[in-house]
PDB file of C-alpha atoms in Angstrom:
ATOM      1  CA  MET A   1     -39.731 -20.477  18.174  1.00 65.00           C
ATOM      2  CA  ASP A   2     -39.345 -23.616  20.288  1.00 72.00           C
ATOM      3  CA  ASP A   3     -39.181 -25.758  17.137  1.00 78.00           C
ATOM      4  CA  LEU A   4     -36.197 -23.894  15.672  1.00 79.00           C
ATOM      5  CA  THR A   5     -32.923 -25.750  15.391  1.00 81.00           C
ATOM      6  CA  PRO A   6     -29.411 -24.556  14.468  1.00 77.00           C
ATOM      7  CA  GLN A   7     -30.009 -25.971  10.973  1.00 76.00           C
ATOM      8  CA  ASP A   8     -32.835 -23.458  10.476  1.00 76.00           C
ATOM      9  CA  LEU A   9     -30.597 -20.491  11.158  1.00 79.00           C
ATOM     10  CA  GLY A  10     -28.365 -18.752   8.645  1.00 80.00           C
ATOM     11  CA  GLU A  11     -24.923 -17.242   8.991  1.00 82.00           C
ATOM     12  CA  ALA A  12     -23.545 -13.931   7.779  1.00 86.00           C
ATOM     13  CA  GLN A  13     -20.236 -12.147   8.139  1.00 88.00           C
ATOM     14  CA  LEU A  14     -21.842  -8.710   8.211  1.00 90.00           C
ATOM     15  CA  VAL A  15     -25.317  -7.291   8.855  1.00 90.00           C
ATOM     16  CA  GLU A  16     -25.628  -3.515   8.834  1.00 92.00           C
ATOM     17  CA  GLU A  17     -27.953  -0.686   7.877  1.00 90.00           C
ATOM     18  CA  ARG A  18     -26.739   1.758   5.257  1.00 88.00           C
ATOM     19  CA  HIS A  19     -28.081   4.900   3.635  1.00 85.00           C
ATOM     20  CA  VAL A  20     -28.374   4.599  -0.149  1.00 81.00           C
ATOM     21  CA  ALA A  21     -29.806   7.603  -2.010  1.00 77.00           C
ATOM     22  CA  ASN A  22     -31.506   8.869   1.161  1.00 81.00           C
ATOM     23  CA  GLU A  23     -33.055   5.446   1.770  1.00 84.00           C
ATOM     24  CA  LYS A  24     -32.272   3.037   4.577  1.00 88.00           C
ATOM     25  CA  MET A  25     -31.276  -0.444   3.455  1.00 88.00           C
ATOM     26  CA  VAL A  26     -30.169  -3.481   5.442  1.00 89.00           C
ATOM     27  CA  PHE A  27     -27.189  -5.277   3.917  1.00 89.00           C
ATOM     28  CA  VAL A  28     -26.547  -8.920   4.799  1.00 88.00           C
ATOM     29  CA  GLU A  29     -23.177  -9.992   3.418  1.00 88.00           C
ATOM     30  CA  GLY A  30     -20.949 -13.047   3.562  1.00 87.00           C
ATOM     31  CA  CYS A  31     -23.794 -15.581   3.727  1.00 86.00           C
ATOM     32  CA  LYS A  32     -23.107 -19.281   3.264  1.00 82.00           C
ATOM     33  CA  ASN A  33     -25.079 -20.713   0.344  1.00 80.00           C
ATOM     34  CA  PRO A  34     -27.691 -17.928   0.176  1.00 82.00           C
ATOM     35  CA  ARG A  35     -30.972 -18.995  -1.412  1.00 80.00           C
ATOM     36  CA  ALA A  36     -31.849 -15.482  -2.497  1.00 83.00           C
ATOM     37  CA  VAL A  37     -29.926 -12.315  -3.267  1.00 85.00           C
ATOM     38  CA  SER A  38     -30.907  -8.740  -4.065  1.00 85.00           C
ATOM     39  CA  VAL A  39     -29.487  -6.571  -6.824  1.00 86.00           C
ATOM     40  CA  VAL A  40     -29.517  -2.815  -6.239  1.00 84.00           C
ATOM     41  CA  VAL A  41     -29.858  -0.924  -9.527  1.00 86.00           C
ATOM     42  CA  ARG A  42     -29.124   2.804  -9.586  1.00 84.00           C
ATOM     43  CA  ALA A  43     -28.910   5.348 -12.403  1.00 84.00           C
ATOM     44  CA  GLY A  44     -29.381   9.042 -13.039  1.00 83.00           C
ATOM     45  CA  LEU A  45     -32.615   8.590 -15.002  1.00 87.00           C
ATOM     46  CA  GLU A  46     -35.620   6.355 -14.439  1.00 86.00           C
ATOM     47  CA  ARG A  47     -35.469   5.257 -18.073  1.00 90.00           C
ATOM     48  CA  ALA A  48     -31.869   4.119 -17.561  1.00 92.00           C
ATOM     49  CA  VAL A  49     -32.909   2.115 -14.511  1.00 89.00           C
ATOM     50  CA  ASP A  50     -35.651   0.418 -16.535  1.00 92.00           C
ATOM     51  CA  GLU A  51     -33.173  -0.452 -19.287  1.00 93.00           C
ATOM     52  CA  ILE A  52     -30.690  -1.907 -16.789  1.00 93.00           C
ATOM     53  CA  GLU A  53     -33.474  -3.891 -15.159  1.00 93.00           C
ATOM     54  CA  ARG A  54     -34.522  -5.373 -18.518  1.00 93.00           C
ATOM     55  CA  SER A  55     -30.909  -6.229 -19.343  1.00 93.00           C
ATOM     56  CA  LEU A  56     -30.441  -7.971 -15.999  1.00 92.00           C
ATOM     57  CA  HIS A  57     -33.690  -9.864 -16.466  1.00 91.00           C
ATOM     58  CA  ASP A  58     -32.562 -11.086 -19.898  1.00 86.00           C
ATOM     59  CA  ALA A  59     -29.155 -12.046 -18.518  1.00 87.00           C
ATOM     60  CA  PHE A  60     -30.665 -14.037 -15.641  1.00 88.00           C
ATOM     61  CA  LYS A  61     -33.015 -15.819 -18.037  1.00 85.00           C
ATOM     62  CA  ALA A  62     -30.135 -16.701 -20.360  1.00 80.00           C
ATOM     63  CA  VAL A  63     -28.049 -18.061 -17.479  1.00 84.00           C
ATOM     64  CA  GLY A  64     -31.026 -20.015 -16.138  1.00 84.00           C
ATOM     65  CA  THR A  65     -31.653 -21.517 -19.562  1.00 80.00           C
ATOM     66  CA  ALA A  66     -27.986 -22.490 -19.879  1.00 80.00           C
ATOM     67  CA  VAL A  67     -28.056 -24.176 -16.470  1.00 84.00           C
ATOM     68  CA  MET A  68     -31.177 -26.179 -17.339  1.00 86.00           C
ATOM     69  CA  ASP A  69     -29.865 -27.111 -20.796  1.00 85.00           C
ATOM     70  CA  PRO A  70     -26.063 -26.797 -21.119  1.00 87.00           C
ATOM     71  CA  ARG A  71     -26.033 -27.161 -24.910  1.00 90.00           C
ATOM     72  CA  ILE A  72     -24.598 -24.110 -26.672  1.00 90.00           C
ATOM     73  CA  LEU A  73     -24.430 -22.773 -30.219  1.00 91.00           C
ATOM     74  CA  PRO A  74     -22.131 -20.242 -31.893  1.00 93.00           C
ATOM     75  CA  GLY A  75     -23.452 -16.701 -31.600  1.00 91.00           C
ATOM     76  CA  ALA A  76     -22.938 -13.584 -33.722  1.00 92.00           C
ATOM     77  CA  GLY A  77     -25.610 -14.825 -36.140  1.00 92.00           C
ATOM     78  CA  ALA A  78     -23.606 -17.928 -37.095  1.00 93.00           C
ATOM     79  CA  THR A  79     -26.342 -20.408 -36.199  1.00 94.00           C
ATOM     80  CA  TYR A  80     -28.983 -18.604 -38.241  1.00 95.00           C
ATOM     81  CA  VAL A  81     -26.754 -18.389 -41.321  1.00 94.00           C
ATOM     82  CA  GLU A  82     -26.106 -22.135 -41.075  1.00 94.00           C
ATOM     83  CA  ILE A  83     -29.813 -22.901 -40.655  1.00 94.00           C
ATOM     84  CA  ALA A  84     -30.609 -20.781 -43.716  1.00 94.00           C
ATOM     85  CA  ARG A  85     -27.932 -22.626 -45.716  1.00 94.00           C
ATOM     86  CA  LYS A  86     -29.339 -26.034 -44.789  1.00 94.00           C
ATOM     87  CA  VAL A  87     -32.889 -24.910 -45.565  1.00 93.00           C
ATOM     88  CA  ARG A  88     -31.823 -23.678 -49.016  1.00 93.00           C
ATOM     89  CA  GLU A  89     -30.191 -27.039 -49.686  1.00 92.00           C
ATOM     90  CA  TYR A  90     -33.482 -28.694 -48.783  1.00 92.00           C
ATOM     91  CA  ALA A  91     -35.398 -26.265 -51.023  1.00 92.00           C
ATOM     92  CA  THR A  92     -33.609 -27.586 -54.121  1.00 89.00           C
ATOM     93  CA  LYS A  93     -35.044 -31.035 -53.390  1.00 89.00           C
ATOM     94  CA  VAL A  94     -38.614 -29.790 -52.985  1.00 87.00           C
ATOM     95  CA  GLY A  95     -39.226 -28.151 -56.356  1.00 79.00           C
ATOM     96  CA  GLY A  96     -42.369 -26.417 -57.592  1.00 84.00           C
ATOM     97  CA  LYS A  97     -44.037 -23.521 -55.813  1.00 86.00           C
ATOM     98  CA  GLU A  98     -43.230 -25.036 -52.433  1.00 89.00           C
ATOM     99  CA  GLN A  99     -39.564 -24.361 -53.132  1.00 91.00           C
ATOM    100  CA  LEU A 100     -40.281 -20.625 -53.117  1.00 91.00           C
ATOM    101  CA  ALA A 101     -41.890 -20.902 -49.681  1.00 89.00           C
ATOM    102  CA  VAL A 102     -38.929 -22.858 -48.312  1.00 91.00           C
ATOM    103  CA  GLU A 103     -36.475 -20.292 -49.691  1.00 92.00           C
ATOM    104  CA  ALA A 104     -38.552 -17.497 -48.150  1.00 92.00           C
ATOM    105  CA  PHE A 105     -38.220 -19.258 -44.790  1.00 92.00           C
ATOM    106  CA  ALA A 106     -34.433 -19.282 -45.228  1.00 92.00           C
ATOM    107  CA  ASP A 107     -34.467 -15.550 -46.007  1.00 92.00           C
ATOM    108  CA  ALA A 108     -36.510 -14.916 -42.858  1.00 92.00           C
ATOM    109  CA  VAL A 109     -34.024 -16.817 -40.687  1.00 92.00           C
ATOM    110  CA  GLU A 110     -31.187 -14.642 -42.005  1.00 92.00           C
ATOM    111  CA  ILE A 111     -32.917 -11.543 -40.625  1.00 92.00           C
ATOM    112  CA  ILE A 112     -30.984 -12.020 -37.358  1.00 91.00           C
ATOM    113  CA  PRO A 113     -27.440 -11.618 -38.777  1.00 92.00           C
ATOM    114  CA  LYS A 114     -28.729  -8.856 -41.066  1.00 93.00           C
ATOM    115  CA  ALA A 115     -30.080  -6.984 -38.042  1.00 93.00           C
ATOM    116  CA  LEU A 116     -26.741  -7.403 -36.247  1.00 92.00           C
ATOM    117  CA  ALA A 117     -24.948  -5.907 -39.249  1.00 92.00           C
ATOM    118  CA  GLU A 118     -27.379  -2.995 -39.611  1.00 92.00           C
ATOM    119  CA  ASN A 119     -27.255  -2.158 -35.898  1.00 92.00           C
ATOM    120  CA  ALA A 120     -23.462  -2.036 -36.134  1.00 90.00           C
ATOM    121  CA  GLY A 121     -23.620   0.356 -39.099  1.00 91.00           C
ATOM    122  CA  LEU A 122     -22.418  -2.284 -41.576  1.00 90.00           C
ATOM    123  CA  ASP A 123     -23.678  -3.148 -45.051  1.00 91.00           C
ATOM    124  CA  PRO A 124     -25.923  -6.194 -44.445  1.00 91.00           C
ATOM    125  CA  ILE A 125     -25.641  -7.396 -48.045  1.00 93.00           C
ATOM    126  CA  ASN A 126     -21.841  -7.571 -47.910  1.00 93.00           C
ATOM    127  CA  VAL A 127     -21.912  -9.175 -44.471  1.00 93.00           C
ATOM    128  CA  ILE A 128     -24.392 -11.891 -45.477  1.00 93.00           C
ATOM    129  CA  THR A 129     -22.499 -12.594 -48.700  1.00 93.00           C
ATOM    130  CA  GLU A 130     -19.235 -13.138 -46.823  1.00 93.00           C
ATOM    131  CA  LEU A 131     -20.927 -15.228 -44.141  1.00 93.00           C
ATOM    132  CA  ARG A 132     -22.536 -17.488 -46.742  1.00 93.00           C
ATOM    133  CA  ALA A 133     -19.147 -18.024 -48.361  1.00 93.00           C
ATOM    134  CA  ALA A 134     -17.543 -18.791 -44.988  1.00 93.00           C
ATOM    135  CA  HIS A 135     -20.224 -21.359 -44.156  1.00 94.00           C
ATOM    136  CA  THR A 136     -19.395 -23.409 -47.250  1.00 92.00           C
ATOM    137  CA  LYS A 137     -16.027 -24.294 -45.685  1.00 90.00           C
ATOM    138  CA  GLN A 138     -15.427 -27.297 -43.470  1.00 88.00           C
ATOM    139  CA  ASP A 139     -16.666 -26.495 -39.943  1.00 88.00           C
ATOM    140  CA  GLY A 140     -17.971 -23.238 -41.385  1.00 91.00           C
ATOM    141  CA  PHE A 141     -21.015 -23.294 -39.106  1.00 93.00           C
ATOM    142  CA  VAL A 142     -18.997 -21.465 -36.421  1.00 94.00           C
ATOM    143  CA  TYR A 143     -18.587 -18.264 -38.449  1.00 94.00           C
ATOM    144  CA  GLY A 144     -20.542 -15.222 -37.311  1.00 93.00           C
ATOM    145  CA  VAL A 145     -20.216 -11.515 -37.968  1.00 93.00           C
ATOM    146  CA  ASP A 146     -17.597  -9.365 -36.247  1.00 91.00           C
ATOM    147  CA  ILE A 147     -19.515  -6.128 -35.666  1.00 90.00           C
ATOM    148  CA  THR A 148     -16.279  -4.120 -35.487  1.00 90.00           C
ATOM    149  CA  THR A 149     -14.873  -5.193 -38.860  1.00 90.00           C
ATOM    150  CA  GLY A 150     -17.852  -6.754 -40.620  1.00 89.00           C
ATOM    151  CA  LYS A 151     -15.776  -9.856 -41.370  1.00 92.00           C
ATOM    152  CA  PRO A 152     -16.639 -13.472 -40.487  1.00 92.00           C
ATOM    153  CA  ILE A 153     -15.088 -14.743 -37.241  1.00 93.00           C
ATOM    154  CA  ASP A 154     -15.047 -18.038 -35.348  1.00 93.00           C
ATOM    155  CA  ALA A 155     -17.708 -17.362 -32.715  1.00 93.00           C
ATOM    156  CA  PHE A 156     -16.539 -20.204 -30.463  1.00 93.00           C
ATOM    157  CA  LYS A 157     -12.946 -18.967 -30.575  1.00 92.00           C
ATOM    158  CA  TYR A 158     -13.999 -15.501 -29.412  1.00 92.00           C
ATOM    159  CA  GLY A 159     -16.376 -16.852 -26.775  1.00 91.00           C
ATOM    160  CA  ILE A 160     -19.543 -15.631 -28.510  1.00 91.00           C
ATOM    161  CA  ILE A 161     -22.096 -18.295 -27.658  1.00 89.00           C
ATOM    162  CA  GLU A 162     -25.809 -18.602 -26.975  1.00 88.00           C
ATOM    163  CA  PRO A 163     -27.964 -21.295 -25.330  1.00 87.00           C
ATOM    164  CA  ALA A 164     -29.267 -23.843 -27.838  1.00 89.00           C
ATOM    165  CA  ASN A 165     -32.668 -23.908 -26.160  1.00 87.00           C
ATOM    166  CA  LEU A 166     -33.014 -20.144 -26.634  1.00 84.00           C
ATOM    167  CA  THR A 167     -32.442 -20.418 -30.394  1.00 88.00           C
ATOM    168  CA  ILE A 168     -34.807 -23.370 -30.707  1.00 90.00           C
ATOM    169  CA  GLN A 169     -37.545 -21.520 -28.833  1.00 88.00           C
ATOM    170  CA  ALA A 170     -37.049 -18.353 -30.903  1.00 88.00           C
ATOM    171  CA  ILE A 171     -37.455 -20.205 -34.204  1.00 91.00           C
ATOM    172  CA  ARG A 172     -40.381 -22.251 -32.886  1.00 92.00           C
ATOM    173  CA  SER A 173     -42.207 -19.125 -31.686  1.00 92.00           C
ATOM    174  CA  ALA A 174     -41.569 -17.333 -34.991  1.00 89.00           C
ATOM    175  CA  VAL A 175     -42.951 -20.274 -36.983  1.00 90.00           C
ATOM    176  CA  GLU A 176     -46.045 -20.493 -34.778  1.00 91.00           C
ATOM    177  CA  ALA A 177     -46.684 -16.744 -35.107  1.00 89.00           C
ATOM    178  CA  ALA A 178     -46.288 -16.818 -38.896  1.00 86.00           C
ATOM    179  CA  SER A 179     -48.565 -19.855 -39.162  1.00 86.00           C
ATOM    180  CA  ALA A 180     -51.213 -18.118 -37.056  1.00 85.00           C
ATOM    181  CA  ILE A 181     -51.117 -15.051 -39.321  1.00 82.00           C
ATOM    182  CA  LEU A 182     -51.445 -17.203 -42.435  1.00 80.00           C
ATOM    183  CA  ARG A 183     -54.458 -18.966 -40.947  1.00 80.00           C
ATOM    184  CA  ILE A 184     -56.075 -15.615 -40.177  1.00 78.00           C
ATOM    185  CA  ASP A 185     -55.595 -14.527 -43.798  1.00 63.00           C
ATOM    186  CA  ASP A 186     -57.316 -17.717 -44.948  1.00 59.00           C
ATOM    187  CA  VAL A 187     -60.258 -17.150 -42.611  1.00 60.00           C
ATOM    188  CA  VAL A 188     -60.679 -13.525 -43.746  1.00 58.00           C
ATOM    189  CA  ALA A 189     -60.459 -14.533 -47.394  1.00 58.00           C
ATOM    190  CA  ALA A 190     -63.030 -17.274 -46.869  1.00 56.00           C
ATOM    191  CA  ALA A 191     -65.364 -14.857 -45.080  1.00 54.00           C
ATOM    192  CA  LYS A 192     -65.103 -12.331 -47.897  1.00 55.00           C
ATOM    193  CA  SER A 193     -65.719 -15.036 -50.463  1.00 54.00           C
ATOM    194  CA  SER A 194     -68.758 -16.270 -48.560  1.00 53.00           C
ATOM    195  CA  SER A 195     -70.191 -12.752 -48.257  1.00 55.00           C
ATOM    196  CA  ALA A 196     -69.666 -12.099 -51.938  1.00 55.00           C
ATOM    197  CA  SER A 197     -71.406 -15.379 -52.781  1.00 58.00           C
ATOM    198  CA  LYS A 198     -74.419 -14.497 -50.617  1.00 57.00           C
ATOM    199  CA  GLY A 199     -74.608 -11.041 -52.181  1.00 61.00           C
ATOM    200  CA  SER A 200     -74.563 -12.555 -55.665  1.00 62.00           C
ATOM    201  CA  GLU A 201     -77.322 -15.023 -54.754  1.00 63.00           C
ATOM    202  CA  LYS A 202     -79.451 -12.198 -53.330  1.00 61.00           C
ATOM    203  CA  LYS A 203     -79.089 -10.112 -56.495  1.00 62.00           C
ATOM    204  CA  GLU A 204     -79.951 -13.133 -58.647  1.00 65.00           C
ATOM    205  CA  SER A 205     -83.064 -13.785 -56.548  1.00 63.00           C
ATOM    206  CA  GLU A 206     -84.180 -10.151 -56.807  1.00 62.00           C
ATOM    207  CA  LYS A 207     -83.637 -10.241 -60.569  1.00 60.00           C
ATOM    208  CA  LYS A 208     -85.825 -13.343 -60.943  1.00 59.00           C
ATOM    209  CA  GLU A 209     -88.579 -11.795 -58.815  1.00 60.00           C
ATOM    210  CA  SER A 210     -88.476  -8.650 -60.960  1.00 61.00           C
ATOM    211  CA  GLU A 211     -88.752 -10.682 -64.180  1.00 60.00           C
ATOM    212  CA  SER A 212     -91.660 -12.738 -62.853  1.00 58.00           C
ATOM    213  CA  SER A 213     -93.573  -9.612 -61.795  1.00 56.00           C
ATOM    214  CA  ASP A 214     -93.125  -8.144 -65.295  1.00 56.00           C
TER     215      ASP A 214
END
């Protein structure tokens, strides 16, 4: 205690104990530059509390990501539609069977705006068709889906944005997961092929032994 200085002490406008849902809680309010804060979450059902907690966690993560990397992208599925469009343009330059794989990647990226449309009770085919048409315009990359009307809107104009780092990480994780699954399929196929080859060799050996004994 002797080593404490005024700089080590904090300040608050109000410190009081309150009863919240039959529980005693100490509230410290009006602090100057607080390094930590507490969020009290209450709801009628435990499941609702869990859902609110998850939503807050996601919100804090999104804000933290935006603070660390201030770059932003248009939301409402606009970024994914634009990525899919660019990938399809690249697919035409690839040719052969690889072109089919590249186009499949573009289809996978468009799952995000399709999911937004389906969750809003819209026809995903109509929504994607209109979004693709909108993205062919100049500065069309900003167009996302309006879940109330199903029509393309300027996401930046309506303040619908998302951190660029979040989108990059989502695509990177999806690619890594898909690549891992494809590698597993190759390993399983190779193992089956190897087992079949050993079984064939064993049968051939038994056949030769049978012929020699005859």
